[in-house]
Amino acid sequence: MWKSVGIGLLLLAGQAYGSEAVGCKARLQAVNDQLVFAKAHNNAGQIAGLEQAARNIKANCTDEGLLKEQKERVNKLRGEVDERLLELQEARVSGKPEKIAKRQARLEESQTRMLEAQRELDKLIRLVGK
């Protein structure tokens, strides 16, 4: 139970700071900020999960590892954008305006996620220097 809470909070912390700071130090700071809040509100379950997340970051997180994961994420999202583009082309062939609009919205959503992931990747590349 605590493991899944800690991992979920770790992912949340990474997303919360994804647009500002990157790297293991930023993730640890995000968890520590949440830990201060949890302690202020005496939330024992959240405190335990956040403490576990902080230990996991200290023990396992490397900026190089984050860089590798982010590269994989960007590649996956590029594939998703390509799929959405094909779906949109198929919808245009069908000529149904509702279907075209739906596929266009899905494509734009995928493109936005890919661009955000690419920005974070660029920050990690600058951090790691590769």
CSV table of N, CA, C and O in Angstrom, one decimal:
chain,number,residue,atom,x,y,z
A,1,MET,N,0.8,-1.2,0.0
A,1,MET,CA,0.0,0.0,0.0
A,1,MET,C,0.9,1.3,0.0
A,1,MET,O,0.7,2.1,-0.8
A,2,TRP,N,1.8,1.3,0.9
A,2,TRP,CA,2.6,2.6,1.0
A,2,TRP,C,3.5,2.7,-0.2
A,2,TRP,O,3.8,3.8,-0.6
A,3,LYS,N,3.9,1.6,-0.7
A,3,LYS,CA,4.8,1.6,-1.9
A,3,LYS,C,4.0,2.3,-3.1
A,3,LYS,O,4.6,3.1,-3.7
A,4,SER,N,2.8,1.9,-3.3
A,4,SER,CA,2.0,2.5,-4.4
A,4,SER,C,1.7,3.9,-4.1
A,4,SER,O,1.7,4.7,-5.0
A,5,VAL,N,1.4,4.3,-2.9
A,5,VAL,CA,1.2,5.7,-2.5
A,5,VAL,C,2.5,6.5,-2.8
A,5,VAL,O,2.4,7.6,-3.4
A,6,GLY,N,3.6,6.0,-2.4
A,6,GLY,CA,4.9,6.7,-2.6
A,6,GLY,C,5.2,6.8,-4.0
A,6,GLY,O,5.6,7.9,-4.5
A,7,ILE,N,5.0,5.8,-4.8
A,7,ILE,CA,5.3,5.9,-6.2
A,7,ILE,C,4.3,6.9,-6.9
A,7,ILE,O,4.8,7.7,-7.7
A,8,GLY,N,3.1,6.8,-6.5
A,8,GLY,CA,2.1,7.8,-7.1
A,8,GLY,C,2.5,9.2,-6.8
A,8,GLY,O,2.4,10.1,-7.6
A,9,LEU,N,2.9,9.4,-5.5
A,9,LEU,CA,3.3,10.8,-5.2
A,9,LEU,C,4.5,11.2,-5.8
A,9,LEU,O,4.7,12.4,-6.2
A,10,LEU,N,5.4,10.3,-6.0
A,10,LEU,CA,6.7,10.6,-6.8
A,10,LEU,C,6.4,11.0,-8.2
A,10,LEU,O,6.9,12.0,-8.7
A,11,LEU,N,5.5,10.3,-8.8
A,11,LEU,CA,5.1,10.6,-10.2
A,11,LEU,C,4.4,12.0,-10.2
A,11,LEU,O,4.7,12.8,-11.1
A,12,LEU,N,3.6,12.2,-9.2
A,12,LEU,CA,2.9,13.5,-9.1
A,12,LEU,C,3.9,14.6,-8.9
A,12,LEU,O,3.8,15.7,-9.5
A,13,ALA,N,4.9,14.4,-8.1
A,13,ALA,CA,5.9,15.4,-7.8
A,13,ALA,C,6.7,15.7,-9.1
A,13,ALA,O,7.0,16.8,-9.4
A,14,GLY,N,7.0,14.6,-9.8
A,14,GLY,CA,7.7,14.9,-11.1
A,14,GLY,C,6.9,15.7,-12.1
A,14,GLY,O,7.4,16.5,-12.8
A,15,GLN,N,5.6,15.4,-12.2
A,15,GLN,CA,4.8,16.2,-13.1
A,15,GLN,C,4.6,17.6,-12.6
A,15,GLN,O,4.6,18.5,-13.4
A,16,ALA,N,4.5,17.8,-11.3
A,16,ALA,CA,4.2,19.1,-10.7
A,16,ALA,C,5.4,20.0,-11.0
A,16,ALA,O,5.3,21.2,-11.3
A,17,TYR,N,6.6,19.5,-11.0
A,17,TYR,CA,7.8,20.3,-11.2
A,17,TYR,C,8.4,20.1,-12.7
A,17,TYR,O,9.4,20.6,-13.0
A,18,GLY,N,7.6,19.3,-13.5
A,18,GLY,CA,8.1,19.1,-14.8
A,18,GLY,C,8.3,20.4,-15.7
A,18,GLY,O,9.1,20.4,-16.5
A,19,SER,N,7.5,21.4,-15.4
A,19,SER,CA,7.5,22.6,-16.2
A,19,SER,C,8.5,23.6,-15.6
A,19,SER,O,8.8,24.6,-16.3
A,20,GLU,N,9.0,23.4,-14.4
A,20,GLU,CA,9.9,24.3,-13.8
A,20,GLU,C,11.3,23.7,-13.7
A,20,GLU,O,12.2,24.1,-14.5
A,21,ALA,N,11.6,22.9,-12.8
A,21,ALA,CA,12.9,22.3,-12.6
A,21,ALA,C,12.9,20.8,-13.0
A,21,ALA,O,11.8,20.2,-13.0
A,22,VAL,N,14.0,20.3,-13.3
A,22,VAL,CA,14.1,18.9,-13.6
A,22,VAL,C,15.2,18.2,-12.9
A,22,VAL,O,16.0,18.9,-12.2
A,23,GLY,N,15.2,16.9,-13.0
A,23,GLY,CA,16.3,16.2,-12.3
A,23,GLY,C,15.9,15.7,-11.0
A,23,GLY,O,14.8,15.9,-10.4
A,24,CYS,N,16.8,14.9,-10.4
A,24,CYS,CA,16.5,14.2,-9.1
A,24,CYS,C,16.4,15.2,-8.0
A,24,CYS,O,15.6,15.0,-7.1
A,25,LYS,N,17.2,16.2,-8.0
A,25,LYS,CA,17.2,17.3,-6.9
A,25,LYS,C,15.8,17.9,-6.9
A,25,LYS,O,15.2,18.2,-5.9
A,26,ALA,N,15.3,18.2,-8.1
A,26,ALA,CA,14.0,18.9,-8.2
A,26,ALA,C,12.9,17.9,-7.7
A,26,ALA,O,11.9,18.3,-7.0
A,27,ARG,N,13.0,16.6,-8.1
A,27,ARG,CA,12.0,15.7,-7.6
A,27,ARG,C,12.0,15.5,-6.1
A,27,ARG,O,11.0,15.5,-5.4
A,28,LEU,N,13.2,15.5,-5.5
A,28,LEU,CA,13.3,15.4,-4.1
A,28,LEU,C,12.8,16.6,-3.4
A,28,LEU,O,12.1,16.5,-2.4
A,29,GLN,N,13.1,17.8,-4.0
A,29,GLN,CA,12.5,19.0,-3.4
A,29,GLN,C,11.0,19.0,-3.4
A,29,GLN,O,10.4,19.5,-2.5
A,30,ALA,N,10.4,18.6,-4.5
A,30,ALA,CA,9.0,18.5,-4.6
A,30,ALA,C,8.4,17.6,-3.6
A,30,ALA,O,7.4,18.0,-2.9
A,31,VAL,N,9.0,16.5,-3.3
A,31,VAL,CA,8.5,15.5,-2.3
A,31,VAL,C,8.7,16.2,-0.9
A,31,VAL,O,7.8,16.1,-0.1
A,32,ASN,N,9.8,16.8,-0.7
A,32,ASN,CA,10.0,17.5,0.6
A,32,ASN,C,9.0,18.6,0.8
A,32,ASN,O,8.5,18.8,2.0
A,33,ASP,N,8.7,19.3,-0.2
A,33,ASP,CA,7.7,20.4,-0.1
A,33,ASP,C,6.3,19.8,0.3
A,33,ASP,O,5.6,20.3,1.2
A,34,GLN,N,5.9,18.7,-0.3
A,34,GLN,CA,4.7,18.0,0.0
A,34,GLN,C,4.7,17.4,1.4
A,34,GLN,O,3.7,17.4,2.1
A,35,LEU,N,5.9,17.0,1.8
A,35,LEU,CA,6.1,16.4,3.1
A,35,LEU,C,5.9,17.4,4.2
A,35,LEU,O,5.2,17.2,5.2
A,36,VAL,N,6.4,18.6,4.0
A,36,VAL,CA,6.1,19.7,4.9
A,36,VAL,C,4.6,20.0,5.1
A,36,VAL,O,4.1,20.2,6.2
A,37,PHE,N,3.9,20.0,4.0
A,37,PHE,CA,2.5,20.3,4.0
A,37,PHE,C,1.8,19.1,4.7
A,37,PHE,O,0.9,19.4,5.5
A,38,ALA,N,2.2,17.9,4.4
A,38,ALA,CA,1.5,16.7,5.1
A,38,ALA,C,1.7,16.8,6.6
A,38,ALA,O,0.8,16.5,7.4
A,39,LYS,N,2.9,17.1,7.0
A,39,LYS,CA,3.2,17.2,8.4
A,39,LYS,C,2.5,18.3,9.1
A,39,LYS,O,2.0,18.2,10.2
A,40,ALA,N,2.3,19.4,8.4
A,40,ALA,CA,1.5,20.5,8.9
A,40,ALA,C,0.1,20.2,9.1
A,40,ALA,O,-0.6,20.7,10.0
A,41,HIS,N,-0.4,19.2,8.3
A,41,HIS,CA,-1.8,18.8,8.4
A,41,HIS,C,-1.9,17.5,9.1
A,41,HIS,O,-3.0,16.9,9.1
A,42,ASN,N,-0.8,17.0,9.7
A,42,ASN,CA,-0.8,15.7,10.5
A,42,ASN,C,-1.5,14.6,9.7
A,42,ASN,O,-2.3,13.8,10.3
A,43,ASN,N,-1.1,14.4,8.5
A,43,ASN,CA,-1.6,13.3,7.7
A,43,ASN,C,-0.6,12.2,7.7
A,43,ASN,O,0.3,12.1,6.8
A,44,ALA,N,-0.8,11.2,8.6
A,44,ALA,CA,0.2,10.1,8.8
A,44,ALA,C,0.4,9.3,7.6
A,44,ALA,O,1.5,8.9,7.2
A,45,GLY,N,-0.7,8.9,6.9
A,45,GLY,CA,-0.6,8.1,5.7
A,45,GLY,C,0.2,8.8,4.6
A,45,GLY,O,1.1,8.2,4.0
A,46,GLN,N,-0.1,10.0,4.4
A,46,GLN,CA,0.7,10.8,3.4
A,46,GLN,C,2.1,11.0,3.8
A,46,GLN,O,3.0,10.9,2.9
A,47,ILE,N,2.4,11.2,5.0
A,47,ILE,CA,3.7,11.4,5.5
A,47,ILE,C,4.6,10.1,5.2
A,47,ILE,O,5.7,10.2,4.7
A,48,ALA,N,4.0,9.0,5.6
A,48,ALA,CA,4.7,7.7,5.4
A,48,ALA,C,5.0,7.5,3.9
A,48,ALA,O,6.1,7.1,3.5
A,49,GLY,N,4.1,7.8,3.0
A,49,GLY,CA,4.3,7.6,1.6
A,49,GLY,C,5.3,8.5,1.0
A,49,GLY,O,6.1,8.1,0.2
A,50,LEU,N,5.3,9.8,1.5
A,50,LEU,CA,6.2,10.8,1.0
A,50,LEU,C,7.6,10.5,1.5
A,50,LEU,O,8.6,10.7,0.8
A,51,GLU,N,7.7,10.0,2.8
A,51,GLU,CA,9.1,9.6,3.3
A,51,GLU,C,9.6,8.5,2.5
A,51,GLU,O,10.8,8.5,2.2
A,52,GLN,N,8.8,7.5,2.1
A,52,GLN,CA,9.2,6.4,1.3
A,52,GLN,C,9.7,6.9,-0.1
A,52,GLN,O,10.7,6.5,-0.6
A,53,ALA,N,8.9,7.8,-0.6
A,53,ALA,CA,9.2,8.4,-1.9
A,53,ALA,C,10.6,9.1,-1.9
A,53,ALA,O,11.4,8.9,-2.8
A,54,ALA,N,10.8,9.8,-0.8
A,54,ALA,CA,12.1,10.5,-0.7
A,54,ALA,C,13.3,9.5,-0.6
A,54,ALA,O,14.3,9.7,-1.2
A,55,ARG,N,13.0,8.5,0.2
A,55,ARG,CA,14.1,7.4,0.3
A,55,ARG,C,14.4,6.8,-1.1
A,55,ARG,O,15.5,6.6,-1.4
A,56,ASN,N,13.3,6.5,-1.8
A,56,ASN,CA,13.5,5.9,-3.2
A,56,ASN,C,14.2,6.9,-4.1
A,56,ASN,O,15.1,6.4,-4.9
A,57,ILE,N,13.9,8.1,-4.0
A,57,ILE,CA,14.6,9.1,-4.9
A,57,ILE,C,16.1,9.1,-4.5
A,57,ILE,O,17.0,9.0,-5.4
A,58,LYS,N,16.4,9.2,-3.2
A,58,LYS,CA,17.8,9.3,-2.8
A,58,LYS,C,18.5,8.0,-3.2
A,58,LYS,O,19.7,8.1,-3.6
A,59,ALA,N,17.9,6.9,-3.1
A,59,ALA,CA,18.6,5.6,-3.4
A,59,ALA,C,18.6,5.2,-4.9
A,59,ALA,O,19.6,4.6,-5.3
A,60,ASN,N,17.7,5.6,-5.6
A,60,ASN,CA,17.6,5.1,-7.0
A,60,ASN,C,17.6,6.1,-8.1
A,60,ASN,O,17.8,5.8,-9.3
A,61,CYS,N,17.4,7.4,-7.8
A,61,CYS,CA,17.3,8.4,-8.9
A,61,CYS,C,18.6,8.9,-9.4
A,61,CYS,O,19.5,9.2,-8.6
A,62,THR,N,18.8,8.9,-10.7
A,62,THR,CA,19.9,9.5,-11.3
A,62,THR,C,19.4,10.4,-12.5
A,62,THR,O,18.4,10.0,-13.1
A,63,ASP,N,20.1,11.5,-12.7
A,63,ASP,CA,19.7,12.3,-13.8
A,63,ASP,C,19.8,11.6,-15.1
A,63,ASP,O,19.0,11.8,-16.0
A,64,GLU,N,20.9,10.8,-15.2
A,64,GLU,CA,21.0,10.0,-16.5
A,64,GLU,C,19.9,9.0,-16.7
A,64,GLU,O,19.4,8.8,-17.8
A,65,GLY,N,19.4,8.4,-15.6
A,65,GLY,CA,18.3,7.5,-15.7
A,65,GLY,C,17.0,8.3,-16.1
A,65,GLY,O,16.2,7.8,-16.9
A,66,LEU,N,16.8,9.4,-15.5
A,66,LEU,CA,15.7,10.3,-15.9
A,66,LEU,C,15.7,10.7,-17.4
A,66,LEU,O,14.7,10.7,-18.1
A,67,LEU,N,16.9,11.0,-17.8
A,67,LEU,CA,17.1,11.3,-19.2
A,67,LEU,C,16.7,10.2,-20.1
A,67,LEU,O,16.0,10.4,-21.1
A,68,LYS,N,17.2,9.0,-19.8
A,68,LYS,CA,16.8,7.8,-20.6
A,68,LYS,C,15.3,7.6,-20.6
A,68,LYS,O,14.7,7.4,-21.7
A,69,GLU,N,14.7,7.7,-19.5
A,69,GLU,CA,13.2,7.5,-19.4
A,69,GLU,C,12.5,8.5,-20.2
A,69,GLU,O,11.5,8.2,-20.9
A,70,GLN,N,13.0,9.8,-20.1
A,70,GLN,CA,12.3,10.8,-20.8
A,70,GLN,C,12.4,10.7,-22.3
A,70,GLN,O,11.5,11.0,-23.1
A,71,LYS,N,13.6,10.2,-22.8
A,71,LYS,CA,13.8,10.0,-24.2
A,71,LYS,C,12.8,8.9,-24.7
A,71,LYS,O,12.2,9.0,-25.8
A,72,GLU,N,12.6,7.9,-23.9
A,72,GLU,CA,11.7,6.8,-24.2
A,72,GLU,C,10.3,7.3,-24.3
A,72,GLU,O,9.5,7.0,-25.1
A,73,ARG,N,9.9,8.2,-23.3
A,73,ARG,CA,8.6,8.8,-23.2
A,73,ARG,C,8.3,9.6,-24.5
A,73,ARG,O,7.3,9.6,-25.1
A,74,VAL,N,9.3,10.4,-24.9
A,74,VAL,CA,9.1,11.3,-26.1
A,74,VAL,C,9.0,10.4,-27.3
A,74,VAL,O,8.1,10.7,-28.1
A,75,ASN,N,9.7,9.4,-27.4
A,75,ASN,CA,9.6,8.5,-28.6
A,75,ASN,C,8.2,7.8,-28.6
A,75,ASN,O,7.6,7.7,-29.7
A,76,LYS,N,7.7,7.4,-27.5
A,76,LYS,CA,6.4,6.8,-27.4
A,76,LYS,C,5.3,7.8,-27.8
A,76,LYS,O,4.4,7.5,-28.6
A,77,LEU,N,5.5,9.1,-27.3
A,77,LEU,CA,4.5,10.1,-27.7
A,77,LEU,C,4.6,10.5,-29.1
A,77,LEU,O,3.5,10.8,-29.7
A,78,ARG,N,5.7,10.4,-29.7
A,78,ARG,CA,5.9,10.7,-31.2
A,78,ARG,C,5.1,9.6,-32.0
A,78,ARG,O,4.4,9.9,-32.9
A,79,GLY,N,5.2,8.4,-31.5
A,79,GLY,CA,4.5,7.3,-32.2
A,79,GLY,C,3.0,7.5,-32.0
A,79,GLY,O,2.2,7.3,-33.0
A,80,GLU,N,2.5,8.0,-30.9
A,80,GLU,CA,1.1,8.3,-30.6
A,80,GLU,C,0.6,9.4,-31.6
A,80,GLU,O,-0.4,9.3,-32.1
A,81,VAL,N,1.5,10.4,-31.7
A,81,VAL,CA,1.1,11.5,-32.6
A,81,VAL,C,1.0,11.0,-34.1
A,81,VAL,O,0.0,11.4,-34.8
A,82,ASP,N,1.9,10.1,-34.5
A,82,ASP,CA,1.8,9.6,-35.8
A,82,ASP,C,0.5,8.8,-36.0
A,82,ASP,O,-0.1,8.9,-37.0
A,83,GLU,N,0.1,8.0,-35.0
A,83,GLU,CA,-1.1,7.2,-35.0
A,83,GLU,C,-2.3,8.1,-35.2
A,83,GLU,O,-3.2,7.9,-35.9
A,84,ARG,N,-2.3,9.2,-34.4
A,84,ARG,CA,-3.4,10.2,-34.4
A,84,ARG,C,-3.5,10.9,-35.7
A,84,ARG,O,-4.6,11.1,-36.2
A,85,LEU,N,-2.4,11.1,-36.3
A,85,LEU,CA,-2.4,11.8,-37.7
A,85,LEU,C,-3.0,10.8,-38.7
A,85,LEU,O,-3.8,11.3,-39.5
A,86,LEU,N,-2.6,9.6,-38.6
A,86,LEU,CA,-3.3,8.6,-39.6
A,86,LEU,C,-4.8,8.5,-39.3
A,86,LEU,O,-5.5,8.4,-40.3
A,87,GLU,N,-5.2,8.5,-38.1
A,87,GLU,CA,-6.6,8.4,-37.8
A,87,GLU,C,-7.3,9.6,-38.3
A,87,GLU,O,-8.4,9.5,-38.9
A,88,LEU,N,-6.7,10.8,-38.2
A,88,LEU,CA,-7.3,12.0,-38.8
A,88,LEU,C,-7.4,11.9,-40.3
A,88,LEU,O,-8.5,12.3,-40.9
A,89,GLN,N,-6.4,11.4,-40.9
A,89,GLN,CA,-6.4,11.3,-42.4
A,89,GLN,C,-7.6,10.3,-42.8
A,89,GLN,O,-8.3,10.6,-43.8
A,90,GLU,N,-7.7,9.2,-42.1
A,90,GLU,CA,-8.8,8.3,-42.4
A,90,GLU,C,-10.2,9.0,-42.1
A,90,GLU,O,-11.1,8.7,-42.9
A,91,ALA,N,-10.3,9.8,-41.1
A,91,ALA,CA,-11.5,10.5,-40.8
A,91,ALA,C,-11.9,11.5,-42.0
A,91,ALA,O,-13.0,11.6,-42.4
A,92,ARG,N,-10.8,12.1,-42.5
A,92,ARG,CA,-11.1,13.1,-43.6
A,92,ARG,C,-11.6,12.4,-44.8
A,92,ARG,O,-12.4,12.9,-45.6
A,93,VAL,N,-11.0,11.1,-45.0
A,93,VAL,CA,-11.5,10.3,-46.2
A,93,VAL,C,-13.0,10.0,-46.0
A,93,VAL,O,-13.7,10.0,-47.0
A,94,SER,N,-13.4,9.7,-44.8
A,94,SER,CA,-14.8,9.4,-44.5
A,94,SER,C,-15.7,10.6,-44.8
A,94,SER,O,-16.9,10.4,-45.1
A,95,GLY,N,-15.2,11.8,-44.6
A,95,GLY,CA,-16.0,13.0,-44.8
A,95,GLY,C,-16.9,13.4,-43.8
A,95,GLY,O,-17.7,14.3,-43.9
A,96,LYS,N,-16.9,12.7,-42.6
A,96,LYS,CA,-17.9,13.0,-41.5
A,96,LYS,C,-17.3,14.1,-40.6
A,96,LYS,O,-16.3,13.9,-40.0
A,97,PRO,N,-17.9,15.3,-40.6
A,97,PRO,CA,-17.3,16.4,-39.8
A,97,PRO,C,-17.2,16.1,-38.3
A,97,PRO,O,-16.2,16.5,-37.8
A,98,GLU,N,-18.1,15.4,-37.7
A,98,GLU,CA,-18.0,15.1,-36.3
A,98,GLU,C,-16.7,14.2,-36.1
A,98,GLU,O,-16.0,14.4,-35.1
A,99,LYS,N,-16.6,13.2,-36.9
A,99,LYS,CA,-15.4,12.3,-36.8
A,99,LYS,C,-14.1,13.0,-37.0
A,99,LYS,O,-13.1,12.8,-36.3
A,100,ILE,N,-14.1,13.9,-38.0
A,100,ILE,CA,-12.9,14.7,-38.3
A,100,ILE,C,-12.6,15.6,-37.1
A,100,ILE,O,-11.4,15.7,-36.6
A,101,ALA,N,-13.6,16.3,-36.5
A,101,ALA,CA,-13.3,17.2,-35.4
A,101,ALA,C,-12.8,16.4,-34.2
A,101,ALA,O,-11.9,16.8,-33.5
A,102,LYS,N,-13.4,15.2,-33.9
A,102,LYS,CA,-12.9,14.4,-32.8
A,102,LYS,C,-11.5,13.9,-33.0
A,102,LYS,O,-10.7,14.0,-32.1
A,103,ARG,N,-11.1,13.5,-34.2
A,103,ARG,CA,-9.8,13.0,-34.4
A,103,ARG,C,-8.8,14.2,-34.4
A,103,ARG,O,-7.7,14.1,-33.9
A,104,GLN,N,-9.2,15.4,-34.8
A,104,GLN,CA,-8.3,16.6,-34.8
A,104,GLN,C,-8.0,16.9,-33.3
A,104,GLN,O,-6.9,17.2,-33.0
A,105,ALA,N,-9.1,16.9,-32.5
A,105,ALA,CA,-8.9,17.2,-31.1
A,105,ALA,C,-7.9,16.2,-30.4
A,105,ALA,O,-7.0,16.6,-29.6
A,106,ARG,N,-8.1,14.9,-30.8
A,106,ARG,CA,-7.2,13.9,-30.2
A,106,ARG,C,-5.7,14.1,-30.7
A,106,ARG,O,-4.8,14.0,-29.9
A,107,LEU,N,-5.6,14.5,-31.9
A,107,LEU,CA,-4.2,14.8,-32.5
A,107,LEU,C,-3.6,16.0,-31.7
A,107,LEU,O,-2.5,15.9,-31.3
A,108,GLU,N,-4.4,17.0,-31.5
A,108,GLU,CA,-3.8,18.2,-30.9
A,108,GLU,C,-3.5,17.9,-29.4
A,108,GLU,O,-2.4,18.4,-28.9
A,109,GLU,N,-4.3,17.1,-28.7
A,109,GLU,CA,-3.9,16.7,-27.4
A,109,GLU,C,-2.6,15.9,-27.3
A,109,GLU,O,-1.8,16.1,-26.5
A,110,SER,N,-2.5,15.0,-28.2
A,110,SER,CA,-1.2,14.2,-28.3
A,110,SER,C,0.0,15.0,-28.6
A,110,SER,O,1.0,14.9,-28.1
A,111,GLN,N,-0.2,16.0,-29.5
A,111,GLN,CA,0.9,16.9,-29.9
A,111,GLN,C,1.3,17.7,-28.7
A,111,GLN,O,2.5,18.0,-28.5
A,112,THR,N,0.3,18.2,-27.9
A,112,THR,CA,0.6,19.0,-26.7
A,112,THR,C,1.4,18.2,-25.7
A,112,THR,O,2.4,18.7,-25.2
A,113,ARG,N,1.0,17.0,-25.5
A,113,ARG,CA,1.7,16.1,-24.5
A,113,ARG,C,3.1,15.8,-25.0
A,113,ARG,O,4.1,15.9,-24.2
A,114,MET,N,3.3,15.6,-26.3
A,114,MET,CA,4.6,15.3,-26.9
A,114,MET,C,5.5,16.6,-26.7
A,114,MET,O,6.7,16.5,-26.4
A,115,LEU,N,5.0,17.8,-27.0
A,115,LEU,CA,5.8,19.0,-26.9
A,115,LEU,C,6.2,19.3,-25.5
A,115,LEU,O,7.4,19.7,-25.2
A,116,GLU,N,5.3,19.0,-24.5
A,116,GLU,CA,5.7,19.2,-23.1
A,116,GLU,C,6.8,18.2,-22.7
A,116,GLU,O,7.7,18.6,-22.0
A,117,ALA,N,6.7,17.0,-23.2
A,117,ALA,CA,7.7,15.9,-22.9
A,117,ALA,C,9.0,16.3,-23.5
A,117,ALA,O,10.1,16.1,-22.9
A,118,GLN,N,9.0,16.9,-24.7
A,118,GLN,CA,10.2,17.3,-25.4
A,118,GLN,C,10.9,18.4,-24.7
A,118,GLN,O,12.1,18.5,-24.6
A,119,ARG,N,10.1,19.4,-24.2
A,119,ARG,CA,10.6,20.5,-23.4
A,119,ARG,C,11.4,20.0,-22.2
A,119,ARG,O,12.4,20.4,-21.8
A,120,GLU,N,10.7,19.0,-21.5
A,120,GLU,CA,11.4,18.4,-20.3
A,120,GLU,C,12.6,17.7,-20.7
A,120,GLU,O,13.6,17.8,-20.0
A,121,LEU,N,12.6,17.0,-21.8
A,121,LEU,CA,13.8,16.3,-22.3
A,121,LEU,C,14.9,17.3,-22.6
A,121,LEU,O,16.0,17.0,-22.2
A,122,ASP,N,14.6,18.4,-23.2
A,122,ASP,CA,15.6,19.4,-23.5
A,122,ASP,C,16.2,19.9,-22.2
A,122,ASP,O,17.4,20.1,-22.1
A,123,LYS,N,15.4,20.1,-21.2
A,123,LYS,CA,15.9,20.6,-19.9
A,123,LYS,C,16.9,19.5,-19.3
A,123,LYS,O,17.9,19.9,-18.7
A,124,LEU,N,16.5,18.3,-19.3
A,124,LEU,CA,17.3,17.2,-18.8
A,124,LEU,C,18.6,17.1,-19.6
A,124,LEU,O,19.7,16.8,-19.0
A,125,ILE,N,18.6,17.3,-20.9
A,125,ILE,CA,19.8,17.2,-21.7
A,125,ILE,C,20.7,18.3,-21.2
A,125,ILE,O,21.9,18.1,-21.1
A,126,ARG,N,20.2,19.5,-21.0
A,126,ARG,CA,21.1,20.6,-20.5
A,126,ARG,C,21.6,20.3,-19.1
A,126,ARG,O,22.8,20.6,-18.9
A,127,LEU,N,20.8,19.7,-18.3
A,127,LEU,CA,21.2,19.4,-16.9
A,127,LEU,C,22.4,18.3,-16.9
A,127,LEU,O,23.4,18.5,-16.3
A,128,VAL,N,22.2,17.3,-17.7
A,128,VAL,CA,23.1,16.2,-17.8
A,128,VAL,C,24.3,16.5,-18.6
A,128,VAL,O,25.4,16.0,-18.4
A,129,GLY,N,24.1,17.3,-19.6
A,129,GLY,CA,25.1,17.7,-20.5
A,129,GLY,C,25.4,16.7,-21.6
A,129,GLY,O,26.5,16.6,-22.1
A,130,LYS,N,24.4,16.0,-22.1
A,130,LYS,CA,24.5,15.0,-23.2
A,130,LYS,C,23.6,15.4,-24.3
A,130,LYS,O,22.5,15.7,-24.3
